[in-house]
Coordinates of C-alpha atoms in Angstrom, one line a residue:
Chain A
M165 CA 15.9 62.0 -14.1
G166 CA 14.6 61.1 -10.6
R167 CA 17.0 60.2 -8.0
E168 CA 17.4 56.4 -7.4
R169 CA 15.3 55.2 -4.4
P170 CA 17.7 54.3 -1.4
R171 CA 17.5 50.7 -0.4
L172 CA 15.6 49.8 2.7
R173 CA 18.7 49.0 4.6
E174 CA 20.1 52.4 4.1
V175 CA 16.7 53.9 5.5
V176 CA 17.0 51.9 8.5
V177 CA 20.7 52.6 9.3
E178 CA 20.0 56.3 8.6
A179 CA 17.0 56.2 11.0
S180 CA 19.2 54.6 13.7
R181 CA 21.9 57.3 13.3
A182 CA 19.5 60.1 13.2
L183 CA 17.9 58.9 16.5
A184 CA 21.2 58.3 18.2
R185 CA 22.0 62.1 17.5
L186 CA 18.4 63.1 18.1
D187 CA 18.0 64.7 14.7
T188 CA 14.3 65.2 14.7
G189 CA 14.1 66.9 11.4
R190 CA 15.9 63.9 9.7
L191 CA 13.6 61.5 11.4
E192 CA 10.6 63.4 10.3
E193 CA 11.9 63.3 6.8
L194 CA 12.5 59.5 7.0
A195 CA 9.0 59.1 8.3
L196 CA 7.7 60.8 5.2
S197 CA 9.9 58.6 3.0
C198 CA 8.5 55.5 4.7
Q199 CA 5.0 56.6 4.1
A200 CA 5.8 57.0 0.4
L201 CA 7.4 53.5 0.5
N202 CA 4.2 52.0 2.0
R203 CA 2.1 53.6 -0.9
E204 CA 4.5 52.4 -3.4
M205 CA 4.3 48.9 -1.9
A206 CA 0.6 48.9 -2.1
E207 CA 0.7 49.7 -5.9
A208 CA 3.8 47.6 -6.7
D209 CA 3.7 44.7 -9.2
R210 CA 5.0 41.3 -8.3
G211 CA 8.5 41.9 -9.5
R212 CA 8.8 45.0 -7.3
R213 CA 7.3 43.1 -4.3
V214 CA 9.9 40.5 -4.7
E215 CA 12.7 43.1 -4.8
L216 CA 11.3 44.7 -1.7
A217 CA 11.1 41.2 0.0
V218 CA 14.9 40.7 -0.8
E219 CA 15.6 44.3 0.6
S220 CA 13.6 43.4 3.7
R221 CA 15.6 40.4 4.5
E222 CA 18.8 42.2 3.9
A223 CA 17.6 44.9 6.4
Q224 CA 16.6 42.4 9.2
G225 CA 19.9 42.8 11.2
D226 CA 19.7 46.7 10.9
M227 CA 16.2 46.6 12.0
A228 CA 17.3 44.8 15.2
V229 CA 19.9 47.5 15.9
F230 CA 17.2 50.2 15.3
A231 CA 14.9 48.5 17.7
R232 CA 17.6 48.5 20.4
V233 CA 18.2 52.2 19.8
L234 CA 14.6 52.9 20.1
E235 CA 14.4 50.9 23.3
A236 CA 17.5 52.8 24.7
T237 CA 15.9 56.1 23.8
R238 CA 12.6 55.1 25.4
A239 CA 14.5 54.4 28.7
N240 CA 16.3 57.6 28.4
L241 CA 13.2 59.5 27.8
H242 CA 11.7 57.8 30.9
V243 CA 14.8 58.8 33.0
M244 CA 14.6 62.4 31.7
N245 CA 10.8 62.5 32.4
R246 CA 11.4 61.3 36.0
L247 CA 14.0 63.9 36.5
K248 CA 11.9 66.7 35.1
E249 CA 9.1 65.7 37.6
L250 CA 11.5 65.6 40.4
R251 CA 12.8 69.0 39.6
E252 CA 9.3 70.4 39.2
G253 CA 8.5 68.9 42.5
R254 CA 11.4 70.9 44.0
L255 CA 10.2 74.1 42.2
E256 CA 6.7 73.3 43.6
Y257 CA 8.2 73.3 47.1
G258 CA 9.9 76.6 46.6
G259 CA 6.7 77.8 45.1
A260 CA 4.6 77.0 48.2
Q261 CA 7.2 78.8 50.5
T262 CA 6.9 81.7 48.3
R263 CA 3.0 81.7 48.3
L264 CA 3.2 81.4 52.1
M265 CA 5.4 84.5 52.4
R266 CA 3.1 86.4 49.9
R267 CA 0.1 85.5 52.1
R268 CA 1.9 86.7 55.3
E269 CA 2.9 90.0 53.4
S270 CA -0.7 90.5 52.3
G271 CA -1.8 90.0 55.8
D272 CA 0.6 92.6 57.1
G273 CA -1.3 95.1 54.9
D274 CA 1.6 96.5 52.8
N275 CA 0.3 95.1 49.6
Chain B
M104 CA 16.3 110.3 56.3
G105 CA 16.2 106.8 57.9
T106 CA 13.9 105.7 55.1
I107 CA 16.0 107.0 52.3
N108 CA 19.1 105.3 53.9
A109 CA 17.3 102.1 54.2
A110 CA 16.2 102.4 50.4
L111 CA 19.8 103.2 49.4
G112 CA 21.0 100.3 51.5
I113 CA 18.7 97.9 49.7
M114 CA 19.7 99.3 46.3
S115 CA 23.4 98.9 47.3
G116 CA 22.8 95.4 48.5
A117 CA 21.0 94.5 45.3
L118 CA 23.8 95.9 43.1
D119 CA 26.3 93.8 45.1
A120 CA 24.3 90.8 44.7
D121 CA 24.1 91.7 40.9
Q122 CA 27.9 92.0 40.8
Q123 CA 28.4 88.7 42.4
A124 CA 25.9 87.0 40.0
L125 CA 27.8 88.7 37.1
N126 CA 31.1 87.1 38.4
I127 CA 29.4 83.8 38.3
V128 CA 28.2 84.3 34.8
A129 CA 31.7 85.5 33.7
N130 CA 33.3 82.4 35.4
N131 CA 30.9 80.2 33.2
V132 CA 31.8 81.9 30.0
A133 CA 35.5 81.6 31.0
N134 CA 35.0 77.9 31.5
A135 CA 32.9 77.3 28.4
N136 CA 35.5 75.0 26.9
T137 CA 36.8 73.4 30.1
P138 CA 36.1 69.7 29.9
G139 CA 33.7 68.5 32.7
Y140 CA 32.8 72.0 33.8
T141 CA 29.3 72.3 35.0
V142 CA 27.6 75.7 34.6
E143 CA 26.7 77.4 37.9
K144 CA 23.9 79.7 38.6
P145 CA 23.6 82.4 41.3
E146 CA 21.4 81.6 44.2
W147 CA 19.2 84.5 45.5
Q148 CA 17.9 84.8 48.8
Q149 CA 15.3 87.3 50.0
N150 CA 16.4 89.2 53.1
S151 CA 14.0 88.8 56.0
P152 CA 11.5 91.7 56.0
I153 CA 11.3 93.9 59.2
T154 CA 8.0 95.1 60.7
I155 CA 7.7 98.7 61.9
G156 CA 4.6 99.8 63.4
G157 CA 2.7 96.8 62.1
I158 CA 3.9 97.4 58.5
S159 CA 6.2 94.8 57.0
L160 CA 9.1 96.3 55.0
G161 CA 11.2 94.3 52.6
Q162 CA 15.0 94.4 53.0
G163 CA 16.0 93.5 49.5
V164 CA 18.1 90.5 48.2
T165 CA 21.2 88.9 48.8
E166 CA 23.3 86.5 46.5
T167 CA 24.2 83.5 48.6
G168 CA 26.5 81.7 46.4
A169 CA 26.5 79.6 43.3
E170 CA 25.0 76.3 42.7
S171 CA 26.2 73.9 39.8
Q172 CA 23.5 72.8 37.4
R173 CA 24.1 69.1 37.7
D174 CA 21.8 66.3 38.1
R175 CA 23.5 63.2 39.9
V176 CA 20.7 60.9 38.7
L177 CA 21.3 61.7 35.0
E178 CA 25.2 61.6 35.6
S179 CA 24.6 58.2 37.0
R180 CA 22.6 57.0 34.3
L181 CA 25.1 58.4 31.7
D182 CA 28.0 56.7 33.6
Q183 CA 26.0 53.4 33.6
Q184 CA 25.5 53.6 29.9
K185 CA 29.1 54.3 29.3
Q186 CA 30.0 51.3 31.3
M187 CA 27.8 49.1 29.2
A188 CA 29.0 50.7 25.9
S189 CA 32.6 50.4 27.0
A190 CA 32.2 46.8 27.9
S191 CA 30.6 45.8 24.5
G192 CA 33.0 48.0 22.6
S193 CA 36.0 46.2 24.1
R194 CA 34.3 42.8 23.7
L195 CA 33.5 43.6 20.1
T196 CA 37.1 44.6 19.3
A197 CA 38.4 41.2 20.6
L198 CA 35.5 39.3 18.8
N199 CA 36.2 41.0 15.5
T200 CA 39.9 39.9 15.6
M201 CA 38.8 36.4 16.5
Q202 CA 36.3 36.5 13.5
A203 CA 39.0 37.7 11.0
L204 CA 41.1 34.7 12.1
F205 CA 38.5 32.3 10.9
T206 CA 37.6 34.1 7.8
P207 CA 38.8 32.2 4.6
D208 CA 41.9 33.5 3.1
S209 CA 43.1 35.0 6.3
G210 CA 46.5 34.3 7.9
S211 CA 49.9 33.7 6.4
S212 CA 50.4 31.8 3.1
S213 CA 51.7 28.9 4.8
S214 CA 49.1 28.6 7.4
K215 CA 45.7 29.8 7.3
A216 CA 43.3 29.4 10.2
G217 CA 40.5 30.4 7.9
D218 CA 40.9 27.4 5.7
I219 CA 40.2 24.8 8.4
G220 CA 36.9 23.9 6.8
N221 CA 38.5 23.3 3.5
D222 CA 41.4 21.5 5.2
I223 CA 38.9 19.0 7.0
T224 CA 37.2 18.3 3.6
N225 CA 40.6 17.9 1.7
F226 CA 42.1 15.5 4.4
F227 CA 39.0 13.0 4.2
D228 CA 39.0 13.4 0.4
S229 CA 42.6 12.4 0.3
F230 CA 41.6 9.0 1.8
S231 CA 38.7 8.8 -0.7
S232 CA 41.3 9.2 -3.5
L233 CA 43.6 6.6 -1.9
E234 CA 40.7 3.9 -2.0
V235 CA 40.9 3.9 -5.7
N236 CA 44.6 3.0 -5.7
P237 CA 45.9 2.2 -2.1
T238 CA 49.5 1.4 -3.1
D239 CA 50.1 4.6 -5.0
N240 CA 52.8 6.6 -3.4
A241 CA 51.8 10.1 -4.5
L242 CA 48.2 9.4 -3.2
R243 CA 49.7 8.3 0.2
Q244 CA 52.0 11.2 0.2
N245 CA 48.9 13.5 -0.4
V246 CA 47.3 12.0 2.8
L247 CA 50.2 13.2 4.9
S248 CA 50.4 16.6 3.0
T249 CA 46.6 17.4 3.7
A250 CA 47.0 16.1 7.3
S251 CA 49.9 18.4 7.8
M252 CA 47.9 21.4 6.4
L253 CA 44.9 20.5 8.7
A254 CA 47.1 20.1 11.8
G255 CA 49.1 23.2 11.0
D256 CA 46.1 25.3 10.3
I257 CA 44.4 24.2 13.6
S258 CA 47.5 24.6 15.7
N259 CA 48.2 28.0 14.1
A260 CA 44.6 29.2 15.0
A261 CA 45.0 28.0 18.6
A262 CA 48.3 29.9 18.9
S263 CA 46.8 33.0 17.5
L264 CA 43.8 32.7 20.0
N265 CA 46.2 32.0 22.8
S266 CA 48.4 35.1 21.8
Q267 CA 45.3 37.2 21.7
R268 CA 44.3 35.9 25.1
S269 CA 47.6 36.8 26.5
A270 CA 47.5 40.3 25.1
L271 CA 44.0 40.8 26.6
N272 CA 45.3 39.4 29.9
E273 CA 48.0 42.1 30.0
E274 CA 45.4 44.8 29.1
T275 CA 43.3 43.8 32.0
A276 CA 46.1 44.1 34.5
G277 CA 46.8 47.5 33.2
I278 CA 43.2 48.5 33.6
A279 CA 43.3 47.4 37.2
T280 CA 46.1 49.9 37.7
Q281 CA 44.2 52.7 36.3
V282 CA 41.1 51.8 38.3
N283 CA 43.3 51.9 41.5
A284 CA 44.8 55.3 40.5
L285 CA 41.2 56.8 39.9
T286 CA 39.7 55.3 43.2
G287 CA 42.6 56.8 45.0
A288 CA 42.0 60.3 43.3
I289 CA 38.3 60.3 44.0
A290 CA 38.8 59.1 47.6
Q291 CA 41.0 62.3 48.0
L292 CA 38.5 64.6 46.3
N293 CA 35.7 63.0 48.5
Q294 CA 37.7 64.0 51.6
Q295 CA 38.2 67.5 50.4
I296 CA 34.5 68.0 49.4
M297 CA 33.3 66.5 52.6
T298 CA 35.5 69.0 54.5
D299 CA 34.9 72.0 52.4
S300 CA 31.3 71.6 51.3
P301 CA 29.6 69.1 53.6
N302 CA 26.1 70.8 52.8
G303 CA 26.3 72.2 49.4
D304 CA 27.5 71.9 45.9
A305 CA 31.2 71.7 45.7
G306 CA 31.5 73.3 42.3
T307 CA 34.8 72.6 40.7
L308 CA 35.8 69.9 43.0
E309 CA 32.5 68.2 42.3
D310 CA 33.3 68.6 38.5
Q311 CA 36.7 66.9 38.9
R312 CA 35.1 64.1 40.9
Q313 CA 32.4 63.7 38.3
Q314 CA 35.1 63.6 35.4
D315 CA 37.1 60.9 37.5
L316 CA 33.8 59.0 38.0
S317 CA 33.1 59.2 34.3
Q318 CA 36.6 57.8 33.5
L319 CA 36.2 55.1 36.0
S320 CA 32.9 54.1 34.4
Q321 CA 34.6 53.6 31.2
L322 CA 37.0 51.1 33.0
I323 CA 34.9 49.2 35.4
G324 CA 31.2 48.7 36.3
I325 CA 30.4 50.7 39.3
N326 CA 27.6 51.7 41.6
Q327 CA 27.6 55.1 43.4
I328 CA 26.2 55.7 46.8
T329 CA 25.9 59.2 48.3
T330 CA 27.0 59.3 51.8
E331 CA 26.7 62.0 54.5
N332 CA 28.2 65.3 54.2
N333 CA 28.4 65.2 50.4
G334 CA 30.5 62.0 50.4
L335 CA 30.5 59.2 48.0
A336 CA 30.9 55.4 48.2
I337 CA 31.6 53.2 45.2
T338 CA 31.0 49.6 44.8
T339 CA 31.8 47.3 41.8
A340 CA 28.6 46.4 39.9
S341 CA 28.2 43.3 42.0
G342 CA 28.5 45.2 45.3
Q343 CA 32.1 44.9 46.5
L344 CA 33.3 48.1 48.0
L345 CA 36.0 50.0 45.9
L346 CA 36.0 53.2 48.0
S347 CA 34.2 54.6 50.9
E348 CA 34.3 58.5 51.4
G349 CA 38.0 59.2 52.0
T350 CA 39.3 55.6 51.8
S351 CA 39.9 53.5 48.6
F352 CA 40.4 49.8 48.4
Q353 CA 42.9 48.5 45.9
L354 CA 42.0 46.0 43.3
T355 CA 44.9 43.5 43.6
T356 CA 45.9 40.8 41.0
G357 CA 47.2 37.2 41.2
Q358 CA 48.1 34.5 38.6
A359 CA 45.9 31.4 38.2
N360 CA 46.5 29.0 35.2
G361 CA 48.7 31.7 33.5
M362 CA 45.9 34.3 33.6
T363 CA 45.4 37.4 35.9
D364 CA 42.7 37.0 38.5
F365 CA 41.4 40.2 40.3
Y366 CA 40.9 40.4 44.2
L367 CA 39.1 42.9 46.4
G368 CA 39.8 42.5 50.2
G369 CA 41.1 39.0 49.5
T370 CA 38.0 37.9 47.6
D371 CA 38.4 36.7 44.0
V372 CA 36.2 39.0 41.9
T373 CA 37.2 38.2 38.5
S374 CA 33.9 36.7 37.3
Q375 CA 31.9 39.5 38.8
L376 CA 34.1 42.0 37.1
A377 CA 33.5 40.2 33.8
S378 CA 29.8 40.7 33.9
G379 CA 30.0 44.1 35.5
G380 CA 30.8 46.4 32.7
G381 CA 33.5 48.8 31.5
S382 CA 36.4 47.8 29.4
L383 CA 37.7 45.7 32.1
G384 CA 34.4 43.7 32.0
G385 CA 34.5 43.6 28.2
D386 CA 38.1 42.3 28.0
L387 CA 37.5 39.8 30.7
T388 CA 34.4 38.4 29.0
A389 CA 36.4 38.1 25.8
R390 CA 39.3 36.5 27.6
D391 CA 37.3 34.1 29.8
Q392 CA 34.3 33.4 27.7
D393 CA 34.8 34.1 23.9
L394 CA 38.4 33.2 23.5
T395 CA 38.3 30.3 25.9
G396 CA 35.1 29.0 24.2
A397 CA 36.9 29.3 20.7
L398 CA 40.0 27.5 22.1
S399 CA 37.9 24.7 23.6
A400 CA 36.0 24.3 20.3
L401 CA 39.2 23.9 18.4
D402 CA 40.5 21.5 21.1
Q403 CA 37.5 19.4 20.6
L404 CA 38.0 19.3 16.8
A405 CA 41.5 18.5 17.1
Y406 CA 41.0 15.8 19.6
G407 CA 38.0 14.3 17.9
I408 CA 39.8 14.1 14.4
S409 CA 43.2 13.0 15.8
T410 CA 41.8 10.2 18.1
A411 CA 39.3 8.8 15.6
V412 CA 41.7 8.8 12.7
N413 CA 44.6 7.4 14.8
T414 CA 42.6 4.6 16.2
Q415 CA 41.4 3.5 12.7
N416 CA 44.8 3.8 11.2
N417 CA 46.3 1.8 14.1
A418 CA 43.7 -0.9 13.4
G419 CA 44.8 -1.3 9.7
Q420 CA 47.8 -2.6 7.9
T421 CA 50.5 -0.4 6.4
L422 CA 51.9 -0.9 2.8
N423 CA 54.9 -2.6 4.5
G424 CA 52.5 -5.2 6.1
V425 CA 52.8 -3.9 9.6
T426 CA 49.9 -3.7 12.0
G427 CA 49.6 -1.3 14.7
S428 CA 49.6 -2.3 18.5
A429 CA 49.2 -0.6 21.8
A430 CA 52.8 -0.8 22.3
T431 CA 53.9 0.3 18.9
P432 CA 51.0 2.3 17.6
I433 CA 51.0 3.7 14.0
Y434 CA 49.4 7.2 14.3
I435 CA 49.1 9.9 11.7
F436 CA 48.6 12.6 14.3
N437 CA 50.3 13.3 17.5
Q438 CA 47.8 11.4 20.0
P439 CA 46.5 13.8 22.4
A440 CA 46.4 12.9 26.1
A441 CA 43.4 15.0 26.8
V442 CA 41.0 17.4 25.2
D443 CA 42.6 20.4 26.7
G444 CA 45.4 21.7 24.7
S445 CA 44.8 19.3 21.7
A446 CA 44.6 22.1 19.1
A447 CA 47.8 23.8 20.1
H448 CA 49.8 20.5 20.0
M449 CA 48.1 19.0 16.8
S450 CA 50.8 17.9 14.4
V451 CA 51.5 15.0 12.1
V452 CA 53.9 12.5 13.6
M453 CA 53.9 10.1 10.5
T454 CA 56.9 10.6 8.2
D455 CA 56.6 7.6 5.9
P456 CA 53.7 7.6 3.5
N457 CA 54.0 3.7 3.6
D458 CA 52.7 3.8 7.1
V459 CA 49.2 5.0 6.1
A460 CA 47.2 1.9 6.8
A461 CA 44.9 1.6 3.7
A462 CA 44.5 -2.0 4.2
S463 CA 42.5 -3.8 6.9
A464 CA 44.7 -6.0 9.3
A465 CA 43.2 -9.3 7.9
S466 CA 43.8 -8.4 4.3
G467 CA 46.7 -8.1 2.0
T468 CA 48.6 -4.8 1.7
G469 CA 46.8 -3.9 -1.5
D470 CA 43.5 -3.8 0.2
N471 CA 41.6 -0.5 0.6
S472 CA 39.0 -1.3 3.3
N473 CA 40.6 0.7 6.0
A474 CA 41.0 3.9 3.8
V475 CA 37.4 3.5 3.0
A476 CA 36.7 3.4 6.8
I477 CA 38.7 6.6 7.5
A478 CA 37.2 8.5 4.5
S479 CA 33.8 7.7 5.8
M480 CA 34.6 9.4 9.1
A481 CA 33.9 12.6 7.2
N482 CA 30.3 11.8 7.7
Q483 CA 30.3 10.3 11.2
G484 CA 29.9 12.0 14.5
I485 CA 33.5 11.9 15.7
V486 CA 33.6 15.5 17.1
D487 CA 31.3 15.8 20.0
G488 CA 28.6 13.8 18.2
Q489 CA 28.8 15.9 15.0
T490 CA 30.7 15.4 11.7
P491 CA 33.9 17.2 11.8
I492 CA 32.8 19.7 9.0
N493 CA 29.4 20.3 10.7
F494 CA 31.1 20.9 14.0
Y495 CA 33.5 23.6 12.6
S496 CA 30.7 25.3 10.6
N497 CA 28.6 25.4 13.7
F498 CA 31.4 27.0 15.7
V499 CA 32.1 29.6 13.0
A500 CA 28.4 30.4 12.7
S501 CA 27.9 30.6 16.4
L502 CA 31.0 33.1 16.5
G503 CA 29.4 35.2 13.7
S504 CA 26.1 35.3 15.6
T505 CA 27.8 36.5 18.8
V506 CA 29.7 39.1 16.9
S507 CA 26.4 40.3 15.4
T508 CA 24.7 40.4 18.7
V509 CA 27.4 42.3 20.5
E510 CA 27.6 44.7 17.7
T511 CA 23.9 45.5 18.0
E512 CA 24.2 46.1 21.6
N513 CA 27.3 48.4 21.2
T514 CA 25.7 50.5 18.5
A515 CA 22.6 51.0 20.7
Q516 CA 24.5 51.7 23.8
N517 CA 26.7 54.3 22.0
A518 CA 23.6 55.9 20.6
S519 CA 22.1 56.0 24.1
V520 CA 25.3 57.7 25.4
T521 CA 25.3 60.2 22.7
Q522 CA 21.7 61.0 23.7
L523 CA 22.3 61.3 27.3
Q524 CA 25.3 63.4 26.8
T525 CA 23.2 66.0 24.6
Q526 CA 20.6 65.9 27.5
R527 CA 23.3 66.5 30.2
D528 CA 24.9 69.4 28.1
A529 CA 21.5 71.0 27.9
L530 CA 21.2 70.8 31.6
S531 CA 24.7 71.3 33.0
G532 CA 27.0 72.3 30.2
V533 CA 27.6 75.9 29.2
N534 CA 25.5 76.5 26.2
L535 CA 22.5 78.4 25.0
N536 CA 20.1 75.5 24.5
D537 CA 17.8 75.4 27.6
E538 CA 16.6 72.2 29.2
A539 CA 13.0 72.3 28.0
S540 CA 14.1 72.5 24.3
A541 CA 16.4 69.5 24.8
M542 CA 13.5 67.6 26.4
T543 CA 11.2 68.4 23.6
T544 CA 13.8 67.4 21.0
L545 CA 14.1 63.9 22.9
E546 CA 10.3 63.4 22.9
R547 CA 9.9 64.5 19.3
S548 CA 12.9 62.2 18.1
Y549 CA 11.4 59.4 19.9
Q550 CA 8.0 59.9 18.5
A551 CA 9.2 60.3 14.9
A552 CA 11.5 57.3 15.3
S553 CA 8.6 55.3 16.6
Q554 CA 6.7 56.1 13.6
V555 CA 9.5 55.3 11.1
F556 CA 10.0 51.9 13.0
A557 CA 6.2 51.2 12.7
M558 CA 6.0 51.9 9.2
L559 CA 9.3 50.0 8.3
N560 CA 8.1 47.1 10.2
T561 CA 4.7 46.9 8.4
L562 CA 6.4 47.4 5.0
M563 CA 9.0 44.6 5.6
A564 CA 6.3 42.3 7.1
S565 CA 4.0 42.8 4.0
A566 CA 7.0 42.8 1.5
L567 CA 8.1 39.3 3.1
N568 CA 4.7 37.9 2.8
L569 CA 4.1 39.2 -0.7
G570 CA 7.5 38.3 -2.0
D571 CA 6.9 34.6 -1.5
Q572 CA 3.3 34.3 -2.2
T573 CA 1.8 31.0 -1.3
A574 CA -1.3 29.5 -3.0
V575 CA -4.5 29.9 -0.9
S576 CA -6.8 27.0 -1.2

């Protein structure tokens, strides 16, 4: 017997939780589940479509939460990228100094 | 020999440097479980080479000290998110308590604020019943009973809201005390850091300061400004100075209309603090916006019903043939003098069921036209232009919507705090994950989540369209 499919609402709530704890593995699993759901939707009969419509309405609030978590993640990613750039900038500065020293040493003929 | 000595000297210096670096690593390991500790990394500096006979000779390396792997921008972002999460969390707690109050079947058995909707319907229905037999004593008694139930539930709800507001008020005063203690401690740390490490990382002192800042962020919305010599100035989110380097400025309190107001340097900053963040911001928003709004709505409801019903009853004739006047009014409810406080003071003043004026003043005592007029008020805009039941329903729906919005914000903000803490731990905590790996995880998670969101969005959009198919002509 196959496992009963989770309701859409459960998928959305789980996605928000997985994103909060940056559980990439779980999010990738959920992405596959959503692909399967989309395929199911394409082949579904009218009864099943109505069921999915009901589930979709039920999941609207949780989708709003997921959207906000996604937005916060994007903002955090932006901050982290800027920090990375800043740190790389500092490293580049150190690197330039080192390169200058290396050039001087080469000129001194001890290389 | 000179060359061998020089080589041994370089090796000896390198060993010393390695030993000092090992001490730093040992200190990191020892502090692995110390809250707020930031991992330190040894700093290496190449000794200046010397040139002998045109040949440059290296002089080895020196360990110049340890630098904590912290990033003030990241810490600042984390603190900012904590302020927001803390504010929405505090507000949500207060809102949930309010919502529970207006949930049907809540409260004590004698008085249930959650039943106000039913009470309104029952009260006006009791006049509809009285229309049929206006002289019936049981039906008249029922009018007073339903009026008592309505007034009791509204005044009980107002009392509960007022009590919640007072509790929050006390909590805010307590938070202000904690804020003052923390700003005082940070000012002292600032002074020490500026004296001991004006140009470099202050290590443990810096960790302590960061921990205090983190705690402060949970309490109040703040901005941090780095000053000269490794000092720090902190302002409230709206820019009032809380501390500058070694000096802190106390948040003082005063009473206005029974509630605590907050001052900084003589200026009332209560409303700025409410919108600033932290648990103080959340509590003040709940106290001054949500609870005040709910009390105001109840006041309007109580005022609208009491005034309209009393006016109509006073215009009619009692079973004893008495007609009300301005000098000797015949009221069912305590007549409110003003909208403010109407809910808390709502009560039934009529004791004799015969005083219910079912008849119009011009008719006989067996007439029902005034009872018809009062019953029809259920469908008239007597409360702020709305029918009583619509006004109450809209109030409850609006409260539910606010709870839902704040809940969404709080979930998202907490998720953001969790993510940033993960990133911070990777950068400055003592663990084996390196920064690059943490960054990759953040990027991959965001990409995977974006895919999940896009697919769910598509699925739901098509499900909602296909679920309710409409004919296409």
